[in-house]
Coordinates of C-alpha atoms in Angstrom, one line a residue:
X1 CA 7.2 48.6 14.5
X2 CA 5.7 52.1 16.2
X3 CA 4.1 51.9 19.2
X4 CA 1.2 53.8 21.0
X5 CA -0.7 53.1 24.0
X6 CA -4.5 52.5 23.4
X7 CA -8.3 53.9 24.7
X8 CA -10.1 51.2 27.4
X9 CA -13.1 52.1 24.8
X10 CA -11.0 50.6 21.7
X11 CA -10.3 46.9 23.9
X12 CA -14.0 46.6 24.7
X13 CA -15.0 46.2 20.7
X14 CA -12.7 43.0 21.0
X15 CA -15.1 39.9 21.8
X16 CA -11.5 38.8 24.3
X17 CA -12.3 42.0 26.4
X18 CA -16.1 42.7 25.8
X19 CA -16.8 41.1 29.5
X20 CA -14.5 43.1 31.6
X21 CA -15.2 45.8 34.1
X22 CA -14.1 49.3 33.5
X23 CA -11.3 49.2 35.8
X24 CA -10.0 45.7 34.2
X25 CA -10.2 47.6 30.9
X26 CA -8.0 50.4 32.4
X27 CA -5.6 48.5 33.9
X28 CA -4.9 46.8 30.1
X29 CA -4.9 49.9 28.4
X30 CA -2.1 51.4 30.9
X31 CA 0.3 48.3 30.8
X32 CA -0.6 47.4 27.1
X33 CA 1.0 49.1 24.0
X34 CA -0.4 49.1 20.4
X35 CA 2.2 48.5 17.4
X36 CA 1.7 49.4 13.9
X37 CA 3.3 46.3 11.7
X38 CA 4.3 46.7 8.0
X39 CA 3.4 44.1 5.9
X40 CA 6.0 41.8 5.1
X41 CA 7.0 42.5 9.3
X42 CA 7.8 38.9 11.1
X43 CA 6.4 39.8 14.5
X44 CA 8.1 36.8 16.9
X45 CA 9.3 34.0 15.4
X46 CA 9.4 29.8 16.1
X47 CA 11.3 29.0 18.9
X48 CA 12.1 32.0 19.8
X49 CA 11.1 33.1 24.2
X50 CA 7.6 33.9 24.3
X51 CA 8.0 37.3 26.3
X52 CA 4.0 38.9 24.7
X53 CA 0.7 38.7 24.2
X54 CA -0.5 39.6 21.2
X55 CA -4.4 40.6 20.1
X56 CA -5.1 41.3 16.1
X57 CA -7.3 45.3 16.0
X58 CA -7.0 45.6 12.5
X59 CA -5.2 44.3 9.1
X60 CA -4.4 40.3 8.1
X61 CA -2.1 38.1 9.5
X62 CA -0.8 34.4 9.6
X63 CA 0.9 31.9 11.6
X64 CA 3.0 29.4 9.9
X65 CA 5.4 26.0 11.1
X66 CA 9.2 25.3 9.8
X67 CA 8.9 22.2 8.1
X68 CA 12.2 21.6 7.2
X69 CA 12.7 24.6 4.8
X70 CA 9.4 25.7 4.2
X71 CA 7.3 27.3 6.1
X72 CA 4.0 26.1 6.0
X73 CA 1.0 27.9 6.9
X74 CA -1.0 27.1 9.8
X75 CA -3.9 29.5 9.7
X76 CA -4.4 33.4 8.5
X77 CA -7.0 35.7 10.0
X78 CA -8.5 39.2 9.9
X79 CA -10.6 38.6 12.6
X80 CA -10.4 41.6 15.6
X81 CA -9.5 40.1 18.5
X82 CA -7.5 37.4 17.1
X83 CA -4.5 36.0 19.5
X84 CA -1.6 34.9 19.2
X85 CA 1.8 34.9 20.8
X86 CA 2.5 34.0 24.8
X87 CA -1.0 32.0 24.6
X88 CA 0.3 29.3 27.3
X89 CA 2.6 31.6 29.7
X90 CA -0.3 31.2 32.6
X91 CA 1.0 27.8 32.8
X92 CA 2.7 27.3 36.0
X93 CA 4.8 24.1 36.1
X94 CA 8.2 26.3 35.3
X95 CA 10.5 25.6 32.3
X96 CA 10.7 28.7 29.3
X97 CA 8.0 28.7 27.7
X98 CA 8.3 29.3 23.5
X99 CA 6.3 30.8 20.2
X100 CA 5.0 27.6 19.1
X101 CA 4.3 29.6 15.1
X102 CA 5.9 32.0 13.3
X103 CA 3.7 34.8 13.5
X104 CA 3.5 37.3 9.7
X105 CA 2.0 40.8 8.9
X106 CA 0.2 40.2 5.5
X107 CA -1.4 43.0 5.4
X108 CA -0.2 46.3 7.3
X109 CA -1.9 45.2 10.5
X110 CA -2.3 47.3 14.1
X111 CA -1.5 44.9 17.6
X112 CA -2.2 45.2 21.3
X113 CA 0.0 43.5 23.3
X114 CA 1.5 42.6 27.1
X115 CA 4.0 41.5 28.5
X116 CA 3.3 38.2 29.2
X117 CA 4.9 38.4 33.1
X118 CA 2.1 40.9 33.7
X119 CA -0.3 39.4 31.4
X120 CA 0.3 36.0 34.0
X121 CA -0.1 37.8 37.3
X122 CA -3.4 39.4 36.0
X123 CA -5.3 36.7 34.8
X124 CA -4.0 34.9 37.9
X125 CA -5.5 37.5 40.3
X126 CA -8.8 38.3 38.0
X127 CA -9.6 34.6 37.6
X128 CA -7.7 32.3 40.0
X129 CA -11.0 29.9 39.1
X130 CA -10.6 30.1 35.7
X131 CA -6.5 30.0 35.4
X132 CA -7.3 26.8 37.8
X133 CA -9.6 25.2 35.3
X134 CA -7.5 25.8 31.8
X135 CA -4.1 24.8 33.3
X136 CA -6.6 21.3 35.2
X137 CA -7.6 20.8 31.4
X138 CA -4.2 21.7 29.3
X139 CA -1.8 19.8 31.7
X140 CA -4.7 17.0 32.2
X141 CA -5.3 16.7 28.3
X142 CA -1.2 16.5 28.3
X143 CA -1.0 13.4 30.6
X144 CA -3.6 11.7 28.6
X145 CA -2.1 11.8 25.9
X146 CA 0.8 10.6 27.0
X147 CA -1.2 7.9 29.3
X148 CA -3.5 6.4 26.4
X149 CA -1.5 6.6 23.7
X150 CA 1.4 4.4 25.7
X151 CA -1.5 2.7 26.5
X152 CA -3.0 2.2 22.7
X153 CA 0.7 1.3 22.2
X154 CA 0.9 -1.3 24.0
X155 CA -2.5 -2.9 23.3
X156 CA -1.2 -2.6 19.4
X157 CA 1.5 -4.6 20.5
X158 CA 0.1 -7.2 22.0
X159 CA -2.3 -7.3 19.3
X160 CA 0.7 -7.8 17.1
X161 CA 2.5 -10.0 19.4
X162 CA -0.7 -12.2 20.0
X163 CA -1.0 -12.6 16.1
X164 CA 3.2 -13.1 15.4
X165 CA 2.6 -16.0 18.3
X166 CA -0.1 -17.5 16.1
X167 CA 1.8 -17.3 13.1
X168 CA 4.8 -18.9 15.0
X169 CA 2.9 -21.5 16.3
X170 CA 1.8 -22.7 12.5
X171 CA 5.0 -23.6 11.3
X172 CA 6.9 -24.7 14.7
X173 CA 3.5 -27.0 15.7
X174 CA 3.8 -28.5 11.9
X175 CA 8.3 -28.9 12.5
X176 CA 7.0 -31.2 15.1
X177 CA 4.4 -33.2 13.4
X178 CA 6.8 -33.8 10.4
X179 CA 9.8 -34.4 13.5
X180 CA 7.4 -37.3 14.6
X181 CA 6.7 -38.7 11.9
X182 CA 10.0 -38.3 10.1
X183 CA 11.6 -40.6 13.4
X184 CA 8.8 -43.4 12.7
X185 CA 9.5 -43.3 8.6
X186 CA 13.5 -43.9 9.6
X187 CA 12.4 -47.1 11.5
X188 CA 10.1 -48.6 9.4
X189 CA 12.8 -47.8 6.0
X190 CA 15.3 -49.9 8.3
X191 CA 12.9 -52.7 8.7
X192 CA 12.5 -52.4 5.3
X193 CA 15.8 -52.8 4.3
X194 CA 16.9 -54.9 6.9
X195 CA 14.2 -57.3 5.1
X196 CA 15.3 -57.2 2.0
X197 CA 18.3 -58.3 2.6
X198 CA 17.3 -61.4 4.8
X199 CA 15.6 -62.6 2.0
X200 CA 18.4 -62.5 -0.4
X201 CA 17.7 -59.9 -3.0
X202 CA 20.2 -60.4 -6.2
X203 CA 22.8 -57.9 -5.4
X204 CA 22.1 -55.9 -9.4
X205 CA 18.3 -55.9 -8.2
X206 CA 19.4 -53.6 -5.1
X207 CA 21.8 -51.9 -7.2
X208 CA 18.5 -50.7 -9.9
X209 CA 16.1 -50.2 -6.2
X210 CA 18.9 -47.5 -5.4
X211 CA 19.3 -46.0 -8.5
X212 CA 15.5 -45.6 -8.7
X213 CA 14.9 -44.4 -5.4
X214 CA 17.6 -41.5 -6.4
X215 CA 15.8 -39.6 -9.3
X216 CA 12.7 -40.1 -8.0
X217 CA 14.1 -38.4 -4.7
X218 CA 16.0 -36.2 -7.2
X219 CA 12.6 -35.3 -9.2
X220 CA 10.6 -34.2 -6.1
X221 CA 11.6 -30.9 -6.4
X222 CA 10.7 -30.4 -10.4
X223 CA 7.2 -32.3 -9.9
X224 CA 4.7 -31.0 -11.8
X225 CA 1.8 -29.2 -9.2
X226 CA -1.8 -30.8 -9.9
X227 CA -5.5 -30.4 -9.1
X228 CA -6.9 -30.9 -6.6
X229 CA -8.5 -34.1 -9.8
X230 CA -5.7 -34.8 -11.3
X231 CA -4.4 -35.1 -8.1
X232 CA -7.1 -37.7 -6.8
X233 CA -7.3 -39.6 -10.1
X234 CA -3.4 -40.2 -10.5
X235 CA -3.5 -42.0 -6.9
X236 CA -6.8 -43.6 -7.9
X237 CA -5.0 -45.2 -10.9
X238 CA -1.8 -45.8 -8.9
X239 CA -4.0 -47.3 -5.8
X240 CA -4.9 -49.8 -8.5
X241 CA -2.3 -50.8 -9.6
X242 CA -0.5 -51.8 -6.0
X243 CA -4.0 -53.7 -5.5
X244 CA -3.7 -54.9 -8.9
X245 CA -0.1 -56.6 -7.7
X246 CA -0.7 -57.7 -4.7
X247 CA 0.2 -54.6 -2.7
X248 CA -1.7 -55.0 0.5
X249 CA -3.5 -51.4 1.5
X250 CA -1.9 -49.9 -1.1
X251 CA -4.5 -46.7 -0.9
X252 CA -2.1 -46.3 1.9
X253 CA 1.5 -45.8 -0.3
X254 CA -0.6 -44.5 -3.2
X255 CA -0.6 -40.5 -1.8
X256 CA 3.2 -40.9 -1.2
X257 CA 4.3 -41.2 -4.9
X258 CA 1.8 -38.7 -6.3
X259 CA 3.4 -36.3 -3.9
X260 CA 6.8 -37.0 -5.1
X261 CA 5.9 -36.5 -8.9
X262 CA 5.6 -40.4 -9.3
X263 CA 2.4 -42.6 -11.7
X264 CA 2.4 -45.9 -12.8
X265 CA 5.0 -45.9 -15.4
X266 CA 8.0 -45.5 -12.4
X267 CA 6.0 -48.3 -10.2
X268 CA 6.0 -49.7 -13.3
X269 CA 10.1 -49.2 -13.5
X270 CA 9.9 -50.7 -9.6
X271 CA 8.4 -54.1 -10.3
X272 CA 10.9 -54.7 -13.7
X273 CA 14.0 -54.4 -11.1
X274 CA 13.3 -56.6 -8.1
X275 CA 11.0 -60.4 -8.7
X276 CA 7.2 -61.1 -7.6
X277 CA 8.6 -62.1 -4.1
X278 CA 10.4 -58.7 -3.5
X279 CA 8.1 -56.0 -4.7
X280 CA 5.9 -55.2 -2.0
X281 CA 9.0 -54.7 0.2
X282 CA 10.7 -52.9 -1.7
X283 CA 7.7 -51.3 -3.3
X284 CA 7.4 -50.1 1.2
X285 CA 10.7 -49.5 1.4
X286 CA 11.1 -46.9 -1.3
X287 CA 7.7 -45.2 -0.3
X288 CA 9.2 -44.2 3.9
X289 CA 12.2 -43.5 1.6
X290 CA 10.1 -41.4 -0.6
X291 CA 8.0 -40.1 2.6
X292 CA 11.2 -39.1 4.4
X293 CA 12.3 -36.6 2.0
X294 CA 9.2 -35.1 1.6
X295 CA 8.9 -35.1 5.5
X296 CA 12.0 -33.2 5.5
X297 CA 11.3 -30.6 2.5
X298 CA 8.1 -30.3 5.2
X299 CA 10.7 -29.7 8.0
X300 CA 12.5 -27.2 5.5
X301 CA 9.3 -25.0 5.3
X302 CA 8.3 -24.8 8.4
X303 CA 12.0 -23.3 9.5
X304 CA 12.4 -21.8 6.4
X305 CA 8.6 -19.8 7.7
X306 CA 9.9 -19.1 11.3
X307 CA 13.0 -17.3 9.9
X308 CA 10.9 -14.9 8.3
X309 CA 8.7 -14.1 10.6
X310 CA 11.4 -13.4 13.4
X311 CA 13.6 -11.6 10.1
X312 CA 10.3 -9.3 9.4
X313 CA 9.8 -8.5 13.5
X314 CA 12.8 -7.6 13.5
X315 CA 12.8 -5.4 10.4
X316 CA 9.6 -4.5 11.8
X317 CA 11.2 -3.4 16.0
X318 CA 13.9 -2.1 13.8
X319 CA 16.0 -4.3 16.8
X320 CA 19.9 -3.5 16.8
X321 CA 19.4 -0.5 14.8
X322 CA 20.2 3.0 14.4
X323 CA 17.2 5.6 15.0
X324 CA 17.9 7.6 12.2
X325 CA 19.1 6.0 9.2
X326 CA 18.0 5.8 5.5
X327 CA 15.9 2.8 5.0
X328 CA 14.0 1.6 1.8
X329 CA 10.1 1.8 2.7
X330 CA 9.2 -1.6 1.4
X331 CA 10.8 -3.3 3.9
X332 CA 8.9 -2.2 6.4
X333 CA 5.6 -2.3 5.3
X334 CA 6.5 -6.2 3.7
X335 CA 7.3 -6.0 7.5
X336 CA 4.6 -5.1 8.9
X337 CA 1.8 -7.0 6.5
X338 CA 4.0 -9.9 7.8
X339 CA 3.2 -9.2 11.4
X340 CA -0.4 -8.1 10.6
X341 CA -0.7 -12.1 8.0
X342 CA -3.3 -12.7 10.5
X343 CA -6.0 -10.4 9.8
X344 CA -5.1 -10.2 6.1
X345 CA -5.6 -14.1 5.4
X346 CA -10.0 -13.1 4.7
X347 CA -8.9 -10.1 2.1
X348 CA -7.5 -10.0 -0.6
X349 CA -3.5 -8.2 -0.6
X350 CA -2.3 -6.1 -4.1
X351 CA 1.2 -5.1 -3.5
X352 CA 2.2 -2.5 -6.4
X353 CA 5.6 -1.5 -5.5
X354 CA 7.6 0.8 -7.6
X355 CA 10.6 -1.0 -6.9
X356 CA 13.3 2.1 -7.8
X357 CA 12.2 4.5 -5.9
X358 CA 15.3 5.6 -3.4
X359 CA 16.2 5.4 0.2
X360 CA 14.5 8.1 2.5
X361 CA 16.0 9.0 5.8
X362 CA 13.7 8.1 8.4
X363 CA 12.5 6.9 11.6
X364 CA 12.0 3.8 10.2
X365 CA 10.6 1.9 13.9
X366 CA 8.5 4.7 13.3
X367 CA 7.5 4.6 9.8
X368 CA 6.4 0.9 10.5
X369 CA 4.3 2.4 13.4
X370 CA 2.6 4.2 10.4
X371 CA 1.9 1.9 9.0
X372 CA 0.3 -0.6 11.4
X373 CA -1.9 2.1 12.3
X374 CA -3.3 2.5 8.5
X375 CA -2.9 -1.0 7.3
X376 CA -5.3 -1.9 10.9
X377 CA -7.8 0.5 9.7
X378 CA -7.7 -0.4 6.1
X379 CA -9.1 -4.1 7.8
X380 CA -11.3 -2.8 10.7
X381 CA -13.2 -0.7 7.5
X382 CA -13.7 -3.6 5.3
X383 CA -14.7 -5.9 8.4
X384 CA -13.0 -9.1 6.5
X385 CA -14.2 -8.6 2.9
X386 CA -13.1 -6.8 0.2
X387 CA -9.6 -5.5 -1.0
X388 CA -6.6 -4.0 0.2
X389 CA -4.0 -1.9 -2.0
X390 CA -1.0 -0.5 -0.8
X391 CA 0.6 1.4 -3.4
X392 CA 4.3 3.6 -3.6
X393 CA 5.1 5.8 -6.3
X394 CA 6.7 8.8 -6.6
X395 CA 5.1 12.5 -6.3
X396 CA 7.3 15.4 -7.4
X397 CA 10.2 15.7 -4.7
X398 CA 8.3 13.2 -2.2
X399 CA 8.0 9.3 -2.0
X400 CA 3.9 8.6 -1.7
X401 CA 3.1 5.6 0.0
X402 CA -1.3 5.2 -0.5
X403 CA -3.3 2.6 1.7
X404 CA -6.0 2.1 0.6
X405 CA -9.3 -0.2 0.7
X406 CA -12.4 -0.8 -0.5
X407 CA -14.6 0.0 2.4
X408 CA -17.3 2.3 3.0
X409 CA -15.6 5.1 2.8
X410 CA -15.2 7.7 5.9
X411 CA -17.8 10.4 6.0
X412 CA -17.7 14.0 4.6
X413 CA -18.7 16.0 7.1
X414 CA -15.9 13.8 9.8
X415 CA -13.5 13.8 7.8
X416 CA -11.6 16.8 8.0
X417 CA -11.4 15.5 11.6
X418 CA -9.6 11.9 11.2
X419 CA -6.7 12.8 12.3
X420 CA -7.7 14.8 15.5
X421 CA -6.5 13.0 18.8
X422 CA -9.1 11.3 20.3
X423 CA -11.6 11.8 17.8
X424 CA -12.9 8.2 15.9
X425 CA -15.7 6.6 14.3
X426 CA -15.6 3.0 16.6
X427 CA -17.9 2.2 19.3
X428 CA -16.6 3.4 22.6
X429 CA -13.8 0.7 23.4
X430 CA -13.0 0.3 20.3
X431 CA -10.7 2.6 19.7
X432 CA -9.6 5.7 21.0
X433 CA -8.6 7.8 18.0
X434 CA -5.2 8.3 18.4
X435 CA -3.8 6.0 16.2
X436 CA -4.2 8.4 12.7
X437 CA -3.2 11.5 15.0
X438 CA 0.1 9.7 16.7
X439 CA 0.6 9.2 12.5
X440 CA 0.3 12.8 11.8
X441 CA 2.5 13.7 13.9
X442 CA 5.3 11.1 13.2
X443 CA 4.7 11.7 9.4
X444 CA 4.1 15.7 9.1
X445 CA 6.4 17.0 12.5
X446 CA 8.6 14.0 12.9
X447 CA 9.3 13.6 9.2
X448 CA 8.1 17.1 7.5
X449 CA 6.0 15.0 5.0
X450 CA 2.5 14.7 4.6
X451 CA -0.8 12.1 5.0
X452 CA -4.0 13.0 4.1
X453 CA -6.8 10.7 3.5
X454 CA -9.2 10.9 -0.3
X455 CA -12.2 8.4 0.3
X456 CA -15.6 7.6 -1.7
X457 CA -17.4 5.1 -0.7
X458 CA -15.7 1.7 -2.1
X459 CA -12.4 3.4 -2.1
X460 CA -10.6 5.1 1.0
X461 CA -7.1 6.3 0.1
X462 CA -4.5 7.6 2.9
X463 CA -1.6 9.4 1.3
X464 CA 1.6 9.2 3.3
X465 CA 4.2 11.4 1.2
X466 CA 7.9 11.5 2.3
X467 CA 10.6 14.2 1.8
X468 CA 13.0 12.1 0.0
X469 CA 16.0 14.8 1.8
X470 CA 17.4 14.4 5.2
X471 CA 14.5 16.0 7.8
X472 CA 14.6 19.1 9.8
X473 CA 14.9 18.9 13.3
X474 CA 12.5 17.6 15.4
X475 CA 9.9 20.2 15.4
X476 CA 8.9 21.6 18.8
X477 CA 4.8 20.1 20.5
X478 CA 1.4 21.6 18.8
X479 CA 0.2 23.6 21.5
X480 CA -2.9 25.9 20.9
X481 CA -1.7 29.2 19.0
X482 CA -4.7 31.3 17.6
X483 CA -8.0 31.5 18.3
X484 CA -11.0 33.2 17.6
X485 CA -15.2 33.2 17.9

């Protein structure tokens, strides 16, 4: 690089300095220097101390960020007056400033630069009110991001907790009801067995009844499912048979037999095993036995459902697991769908998973936050009716996760802004505009991946691409780098 001075008149031609007073231009010309930089040269590198403020005089420059092993170009410009470098050196919150990107000369360029300490001092002296406003704006936005982001996460956690509580309440209530009924049926079964024994029933008949009982119980799991119409018809048949054999309130017993996969032929077997005197008592004893088994099955199903929900919650929160680990994205997707199960009730869910995909290195809990934001947004877009599609597949050296919905789509005029912090198309009070922004930072900055949207009416797809290899260290927070008129 070669350095030289610049004339004050040349600085006035730049939009950045055109409104300055002559003495201010003279100061800049005296304290700044021009540099000629050859094409392909790095002007400064990401992560180095931000010691200088640069302004483009001629040529083309580009800013880039390091994402894993790749340099991702952020912007390219040939606009005279575009600036980069120590753009936030005027902050007075302490700490050393660093370049948050790298600046490259695409062509031969001429740059005007100022040392950061002198740039800060003169800016605070020339524009004290503006500096206070800028500092307040920058710090205010940063604090607002932190505060609103925490609030949104808290609201999302509350929503998920409410949904999980609702999901847990259903099987828990079912287990309580089944347990109470089971206690009654066990008492009834004991009474009926005592009545049979007190009636001097033939021991061989009792053995035959016991055999029928065991056969019926073991056949319950293998019972063929019936349609509503088939169930109703069979209950009528069994009820008529019971009424024909003098069994009182036979319509109460018929649903139990049918639910156990039994029919009139089985009832005929009971009638053949005992005399008419013991038939009703035997049928009721067998009904109590069968209902007991059905209730135990209900309790088992309820307990299994509760266990599944708890496992899903643990998977979702990554409780007791390392922050960074090799993960199967399908586990996170499934646990997120379970957590959002209450909102999925009114839509059609299509899971198109490629289970041959390998595990990837990731921050699993943070990815679950991404899945929550994308799926929740898709459900909101469909307003309770439509098809939600969650798809995984390989995409070159990356893994692709796609969340699609059949909602109205993202309008083209706002599509390019959906990942901006605080930008939202939802009514006031219904969205903060941080969900997709947070998701973008998690996918791009934390994992070195890519997040984009492809949308048209009836077919909107948010696509997350994640690398299959270890990510680079966490990138620095986003800061403004280049501006132009």
